[in-house]
Amino acid sequence: MTLFRFEISTSAIARGALKALSGQGRKASALAACLFVAWMTMALSSGLMSSIPLVFAMWIVGPSLAERLRTWLMVRHVETRVTLYPIATQGSEVLRAMGVDRATITEIISRTADGEEVRLGRFDQGNRVLSDIGSIPLFGDALIAGLEFQPRARQAVELVATTRGIAIKKSYSDSRSFFREVAALDRLSDVKGVPKIVRIDRRHRVLYQTFLVGRDLGSLMAGAGFSVSAQHRLSRDYPGMGAWNSASSLQNRTIAVDTLHRVTDGTFARDMEALIESIHQSGVVIGDVKFGNVIITSDGVCLCDFDHARIFTRNTMSFILDRERDRDLCSYIFGSELFGAPYLSAAA
């Protein structure tokens, strides 16, 4: 009984210490400290006492290490069968749908036929497009000049033409985001409205995925007066599940919802809810929902950018909790029509 109480106390202290040490690189420091203490204790006392810091060390890395290992194995599995994800639409058809002129299309197709990868444009931090091929009418007022380009912080996103068609090429600065997005898209391969994997370069953390021909909702919102900085502020100000309701929302959210209703049709909320529900039914929690990740196409609403996504076994407690946060965040960002009324506990 005494040992049991001691272990409970140790666990409480450990969790408090870990909370204090939370942040980039600090878990590694806590782990190193635990292993050092375990080694010293083994040298100076009984094996039973030395097991306590060892257990704490495993508690620190256990869940995250297991998740990373599982995700890495999934990516390896996807890499061996990525040829199962061909681009169904010919590159020339996609370029025509984008409004690219005939002469430019002919040149691009000729270059890709020789095995060349042709960059068509780059997306900046605000989802604006810096074109490499001149006018791309699809992107309208989202086209920018070179001096306006603001590089993305975590990955480079390019629109490219390859021998297999038109694709989005994402180059990641960190392996975790790369593994998460590949694993999520693999799990969602049968879900309509999300990109499909075209090719993976695991060594260089590069993912090619199908290009969803349409405009991102963030650009449409910005064009209607709700700027990208206001969109980022809206996401940053999300108070958390149970801490808001539609009656007491911030003015910024009220403006966002009003702008959203002006740039979308009456089916948006229903289509968005159905897509998110399909993603959740596949055991994937998105984790990062915002206007810029929503693509409005001729076929309906689509969702991209799954580098914050997590994969779960459905109906586990952790999945249910993260899924409910996803739903609440979507209701906060896109309007309370999604998933019914928001939680009222803390804001009522």
Coordinates of C-alpha atoms in Angstrom, one line a residue:
M1 CA 0.0 0.0 0.0
T2 CA 2.8 2.4 0.9
L3 CA 4.6 1.7 -2.4
F4 CA 1.3 2.2 -4.3
R5 CA 0.8 5.6 -2.6
F6 CA 4.4 6.5 -3.4
E7 CA 3.9 5.7 -7.1
I8 CA 0.7 7.7 -7.3
S9 CA 2.5 10.7 -5.7
T10 CA 5.4 10.3 -8.1
S11 CA 3.1 10.2 -11.0
A12 CA 1.3 13.4 -9.9
I13 CA 4.7 15.1 -9.5
A14 CA 5.9 13.8 -12.8
R15 CA 2.8 15.1 -14.7
G16 CA 3.2 18.5 -13.1
A17 CA 6.9 18.5 -14.0
L18 CA 6.1 17.6 -17.6
K19 CA 3.5 20.3 -17.8
A20 CA 6.1 22.8 -16.6
L21 CA 8.5 21.4 -19.2
S22 CA 6.1 21.4 -22.1
G23 CA 7.4 23.0 -25.3
Q24 CA 9.7 22.3 -28.2
G25 CA 12.6 20.1 -27.2
R26 CA 11.7 20.0 -23.5
K27 CA 10.2 16.5 -23.4
A28 CA 13.6 15.3 -24.7
S29 CA 15.3 17.1 -21.8
A30 CA 12.9 15.6 -19.3
L31 CA 13.4 12.1 -20.8
A32 CA 17.2 12.5 -20.6
A33 CA 16.9 13.6 -17.0
C34 CA 14.7 10.6 -16.1
L35 CA 17.1 8.1 -17.7
F36 CA 20.1 9.7 -15.9
V37 CA 18.3 9.4 -12.6
A38 CA 17.3 5.8 -13.3
W39 CA 21.0 4.9 -14.1
M40 CA 22.2 6.6 -10.9
T41 CA 19.5 4.9 -8.8
M42 CA 20.4 1.5 -10.3
A43 CA 24.0 2.1 -9.4
L44 CA 23.3 3.2 -5.8
S45 CA 20.1 1.4 -4.7
S46 CA 17.6 -1.3 -5.5
G47 CA 16.2 -2.2 -8.9
L48 CA 12.6 -1.4 -7.6
M49 CA 13.4 2.3 -7.0
S50 CA 15.2 2.6 -10.3
S51 CA 12.1 1.5 -12.1
I52 CA 10.2 4.6 -11.1
P53 CA 12.1 7.1 -13.3
L54 CA 12.2 4.5 -16.1
V55 CA 8.4 4.2 -16.0
F56 CA 8.2 7.9 -16.0
A57 CA 10.5 8.1 -19.1
M58 CA 8.3 5.6 -20.9
W59 CA 5.2 7.5 -19.9
I60 CA 6.7 10.6 -21.6
V61 CA 7.5 9.0 -24.9
G62 CA 5.1 6.1 -25.0
P63 CA 2.0 7.5 -26.7
S64 CA 3.7 9.9 -29.0
L65 CA 6.4 7.3 -29.9
A66 CA 3.7 4.7 -30.7
E67 CA 1.8 7.2 -32.8
R68 CA 4.9 8.2 -34.8
L69 CA 5.9 4.6 -35.3
R70 CA 2.4 3.7 -36.6
T71 CA 2.4 6.7 -38.9
W72 CA 5.8 5.9 -40.2
L73 CA 4.8 2.3 -41.0
M74 CA 1.7 3.6 -42.8
V75 CA 3.8 5.9 -44.9
R76 CA 6.1 3.1 -45.8
H77 CA 3.1 1.0 -46.8
V78 CA 1.7 3.8 -48.9
E79 CA 5.0 4.3 -50.6
T80 CA 5.0 0.7 -51.9
R81 CA 1.6 1.0 -53.5
V82 CA 1.4 4.6 -54.5
T83 CA 0.9 3.7 -58.1
L84 CA -2.7 2.8 -57.2
Y85 CA -3.4 6.5 -57.2
P86 CA -3.3 7.7 -60.8
I87 CA -4.5 11.1 -61.9
A88 CA -7.7 10.4 -63.7
T89 CA -8.0 13.7 -65.7
Q90 CA -5.5 14.5 -68.4
G91 CA -3.2 17.5 -67.8
S92 CA -4.4 19.3 -70.8
E93 CA -8.0 19.2 -69.6
V94 CA -7.1 20.6 -66.2
L95 CA -5.1 23.4 -67.8
R96 CA -8.0 24.3 -70.0
A97 CA -10.3 24.3 -67.0
M98 CA -7.9 26.7 -65.4
G99 CA -8.2 29.0 -68.3
V100 CA -4.6 28.7 -69.6
D101 CA -4.2 29.7 -73.3
R102 CA -3.8 27.0 -75.9
A103 CA -0.2 27.9 -76.8
T104 CA 1.0 27.6 -73.2
I105 CA -0.8 24.3 -72.8
T106 CA 0.9 22.9 -75.8
E107 CA 4.3 24.0 -74.5
I108 CA 3.7 22.5 -71.0
I109 CA 2.4 19.2 -72.4
S110 CA 5.4 19.0 -74.7
R111 CA 7.9 19.5 -71.8
T112 CA 6.2 17.0 -69.6
A113 CA 6.2 14.4 -72.4
D114 CA 10.0 14.6 -72.2
G115 CA 10.0 13.8 -68.5
E116 CA 10.3 17.4 -67.3
E117 CA 8.5 18.6 -64.2
V118 CA 7.1 22.1 -65.0
R119 CA 6.3 24.5 -62.2
L120 CA 3.1 26.4 -63.0
G121 CA 3.0 28.5 -59.9
R122 CA 3.6 28.8 -56.1
F123 CA 1.2 29.4 -53.3
D124 CA 2.2 31.9 -50.6
Q125 CA 1.2 32.2 -46.9
G126 CA -2.1 33.8 -47.8
N127 CA -2.9 31.2 -50.5
R128 CA -2.2 33.8 -53.2
V129 CA -0.5 32.5 -56.4
L130 CA 2.7 33.6 -58.0
S131 CA 2.4 32.2 -61.6
D132 CA 5.4 30.9 -63.6
I133 CA 3.4 30.7 -66.9
G134 CA 1.6 34.0 -67.1
S135 CA -2.1 34.4 -66.7
I136 CA -4.1 31.7 -64.9
P137 CA -7.7 33.0 -65.0
L138 CA -8.9 30.4 -62.5
F139 CA -7.1 32.2 -59.6
G140 CA -8.5 35.6 -60.6
D141 CA -7.5 38.3 -58.0
A142 CA -5.4 35.8 -56.1
L143 CA -2.6 36.1 -58.6
I144 CA 0.3 38.3 -57.4
A145 CA 3.6 39.7 -58.5
G146 CA 7.0 38.5 -57.2
L147 CA 7.5 41.3 -54.6
E148 CA 4.1 40.5 -53.0
F149 CA 5.0 36.8 -52.4
Q150 CA 5.1 35.8 -48.7
P151 CA 6.8 32.4 -48.2
R152 CA 5.0 29.8 -46.1
A153 CA 6.5 29.0 -42.8
R154 CA 6.2 25.2 -42.6
Q155 CA 6.1 23.9 -46.2
A156 CA 6.5 25.0 -49.8
V157 CA 3.4 24.5 -51.9
E158 CA 3.7 24.4 -55.7
L159 CA 1.4 23.7 -58.6
V160 CA 3.3 21.5 -61.1
A161 CA 2.7 19.6 -64.4
T162 CA 4.2 16.2 -64.5
T163 CA 4.1 13.2 -66.8
R164 CA 1.1 12.0 -64.8
G165 CA -0.8 15.2 -64.9
I166 CA -1.3 18.4 -62.9
A167 CA -0.5 18.1 -59.2
I168 CA 0.1 20.0 -56.0
K169 CA 3.7 19.5 -54.8
K170 CA 4.2 20.0 -51.0
S171 CA 7.7 20.1 -49.6
Y172 CA 7.7 19.8 -45.8
S173 CA 10.2 21.4 -43.4
D174 CA 9.4 18.7 -40.7
S175 CA 8.9 15.0 -41.0
R176 CA 5.9 14.9 -38.6
S177 CA 3.7 17.1 -40.8
F178 CA 4.7 15.0 -43.8
F179 CA 4.0 11.7 -42.2
R180 CA 0.6 12.9 -40.8
E181 CA -0.6 14.2 -44.1
V182 CA 0.4 11.1 -46.1
A183 CA -1.1 8.8 -43.5
A184 CA -4.4 10.8 -43.4
L185 CA -4.7 11.0 -47.2
D186 CA -4.1 7.2 -47.4
R187 CA -6.9 6.6 -44.9
L188 CA -9.2 8.9 -46.8
S189 CA -8.4 7.5 -50.2
D190 CA -12.1 6.4 -50.7
V191 CA -13.6 9.7 -49.5
K192 CA -14.8 12.1 -52.1
G193 CA -13.7 15.7 -51.6
V194 CA -10.1 15.2 -50.4
P195 CA -6.9 15.1 -52.5
K196 CA -5.5 11.7 -53.6
I197 CA -1.8 10.8 -53.3
V198 CA 0.0 10.9 -56.6
R199 CA 3.6 10.3 -55.6
I200 CA 5.8 10.3 -52.4
D201 CA 9.4 11.2 -52.0
R202 CA 9.9 10.1 -48.4
R203 CA 13.7 10.9 -48.3
H204 CA 13.1 14.6 -49.2
R205 CA 9.7 14.9 -47.5
V206 CA 7.8 15.7 -50.7
L207 CA 4.2 14.7 -51.4
Y208 CA 2.5 15.0 -54.7
Q209 CA -1.3 15.1 -54.5
T210 CA -4.2 15.7 -57.0
F211 CA -5.0 19.3 -57.8
L212 CA -8.5 20.2 -56.8
V213 CA -9.6 22.6 -59.6
G214 CA -11.3 25.4 -57.8
R215 CA -10.9 28.4 -55.6
D216 CA -10.0 28.2 -51.9
L217 CA -12.6 29.7 -49.6
G218 CA -10.0 31.9 -47.9
S219 CA -9.3 33.8 -51.1
L220 CA -13.0 34.2 -51.8
M221 CA -13.5 35.6 -48.3
A222 CA -10.6 38.0 -48.7
G223 CA -12.0 39.2 -52.0
A224 CA -15.3 39.9 -50.3
G225 CA -13.6 42.0 -47.6
F226 CA -12.7 39.5 -44.8
S227 CA -8.9 39.7 -45.0
V228 CA -6.5 36.8 -44.6
S229 CA -5.1 38.4 -41.4
A230 CA -8.7 38.6 -40.0
Q231 CA -9.1 34.9 -40.9
H232 CA -6.0 34.0 -39.0
R233 CA -7.1 36.1 -36.0
L234 CA -10.5 34.3 -36.0
S235 CA -8.7 30.9 -35.8
R236 CA -6.3 32.2 -33.1
D237 CA -9.2 33.5 -31.0
Y238 CA -11.1 30.2 -30.9
P239 CA -11.8 29.9 -27.1
G240 CA -12.1 26.1 -27.0
M241 CA -14.9 23.6 -26.9
G242 CA -17.6 24.7 -24.5
A243 CA -16.3 28.2 -24.2
W244 CA -18.5 30.1 -26.7
N245 CA -21.9 30.3 -28.2
S246 CA -23.4 32.0 -31.2
A247 CA -25.2 34.7 -29.2
S248 CA -22.0 35.9 -27.5
S249 CA -19.5 35.5 -30.3
L250 CA -16.8 38.0 -31.1
Q251 CA -17.5 40.7 -33.7
N252 CA -14.8 39.2 -35.9
R253 CA -16.7 35.9 -36.0
T254 CA -20.0 37.6 -36.8
I255 CA -18.3 39.4 -39.7
A256 CA -16.8 36.1 -40.9
V257 CA -20.1 34.2 -40.9
D258 CA -21.9 37.1 -42.7
T259 CA -19.1 37.1 -45.3
L260 CA -19.3 33.4 -45.7
H261 CA -23.0 33.5 -46.4
R262 CA -22.3 36.0 -49.2
V263 CA -19.7 34.0 -51.0
T264 CA -21.3 30.5 -50.7
D265 CA -24.7 29.1 -51.7
G266 CA -27.3 27.7 -49.5
T267 CA -25.9 24.1 -49.7
F268 CA -22.5 24.9 -48.3
A269 CA -23.2 24.1 -44.6
R270 CA -24.9 20.8 -45.5
D271 CA -22.1 19.8 -47.9
M272 CA -19.4 20.8 -45.5
E273 CA -21.0 18.9 -42.6
A274 CA -21.3 15.8 -44.8
L275 CA -17.7 16.0 -45.9
I276 CA -16.4 16.4 -42.3
E277 CA -18.6 13.5 -41.2
S278 CA -17.2 11.3 -43.9
I279 CA -13.7 12.1 -42.8
H280 CA -14.5 11.3 -39.2
Q281 CA -16.2 8.1 -40.2
S282 CA -12.8 7.1 -41.6
G283 CA -11.2 7.5 -38.2
V284 CA -9.4 10.8 -39.1
V285 CA -9.5 14.0 -37.0
I286 CA -8.6 17.1 -39.0
G287 CA -7.2 19.2 -36.2
D288 CA -6.8 22.4 -38.3
V289 CA -9.9 23.7 -40.0
K290 CA -9.9 27.1 -41.7
F291 CA -11.2 28.9 -44.7
G292 CA -8.0 28.5 -46.7
N293 CA -8.2 24.7 -46.5
V294 CA -11.7 24.6 -48.1
I295 CA -11.8 24.4 -51.9
I296 CA -14.9 25.3 -53.8
T297 CA -15.1 23.3 -57.0
S298 CA -17.7 22.6 -59.7
D299 CA -18.3 19.3 -58.0
G300 CA -18.9 20.7 -54.6
V301 CA -16.9 21.4 -51.4
C302 CA -13.5 19.9 -50.9
L303 CA -11.0 19.9 -48.0
C304 CA -7.2 19.9 -48.2
D305 CA -4.2 20.3 -45.9
F306 CA -4.1 17.4 -43.5
D307 CA -0.7 18.0 -42.0
H308 CA -2.3 18.4 -38.5
A309 CA -4.5 15.4 -38.9
R310 CA -4.4 12.3 -36.6
I311 CA -5.6 8.8 -37.2
F312 CA -7.5 6.9 -34.6
T313 CA -9.3 3.6 -34.0
R314 CA -12.9 4.8 -34.2
N315 CA -15.0 5.0 -31.0
T316 CA -12.0 5.1 -28.7
M317 CA -12.3 7.8 -26.0
S318 CA -9.4 9.9 -27.5
F319 CA -11.0 9.8 -31.0
I320 CA -14.4 10.9 -29.6
L321 CA -12.9 13.8 -27.7
D322 CA -10.8 15.0 -30.7
R323 CA -13.7 14.5 -33.1
E324 CA -16.0 16.6 -30.9
R325 CA -13.4 19.4 -30.8
D326 CA -13.2 19.2 -34.6
R327 CA -17.0 19.6 -34.8
D328 CA -17.0 22.5 -32.4
L329 CA -14.2 24.3 -34.2
C330 CA -16.0 23.8 -37.5
S331 CA -19.2 25.3 -36.0
Y332 CA -17.2 28.2 -34.7
I333 CA -15.4 28.9 -38.0
F334 CA -18.2 28.1 -40.5
G335 CA -21.3 29.0 -38.6
S336 CA -23.5 27.2 -36.0
E337 CA -25.5 25.5 -38.7
L338 CA -22.8 22.8 -38.7
F339 CA -23.4 19.9 -36.3
G340 CA -26.3 21.7 -34.6
A341 CA -26.0 24.2 -31.7
P342 CA -22.5 24.7 -30.2
Y343 CA -21.7 23.7 -26.6
L344 CA -23.0 26.3 -24.1
S345 CA -21.6 25.1 -20.8
A346 CA -18.9 27.8 -20.3
A347 CA -20.5 30.6 -22.2
A348 CA -24.1 30.4 -21.2

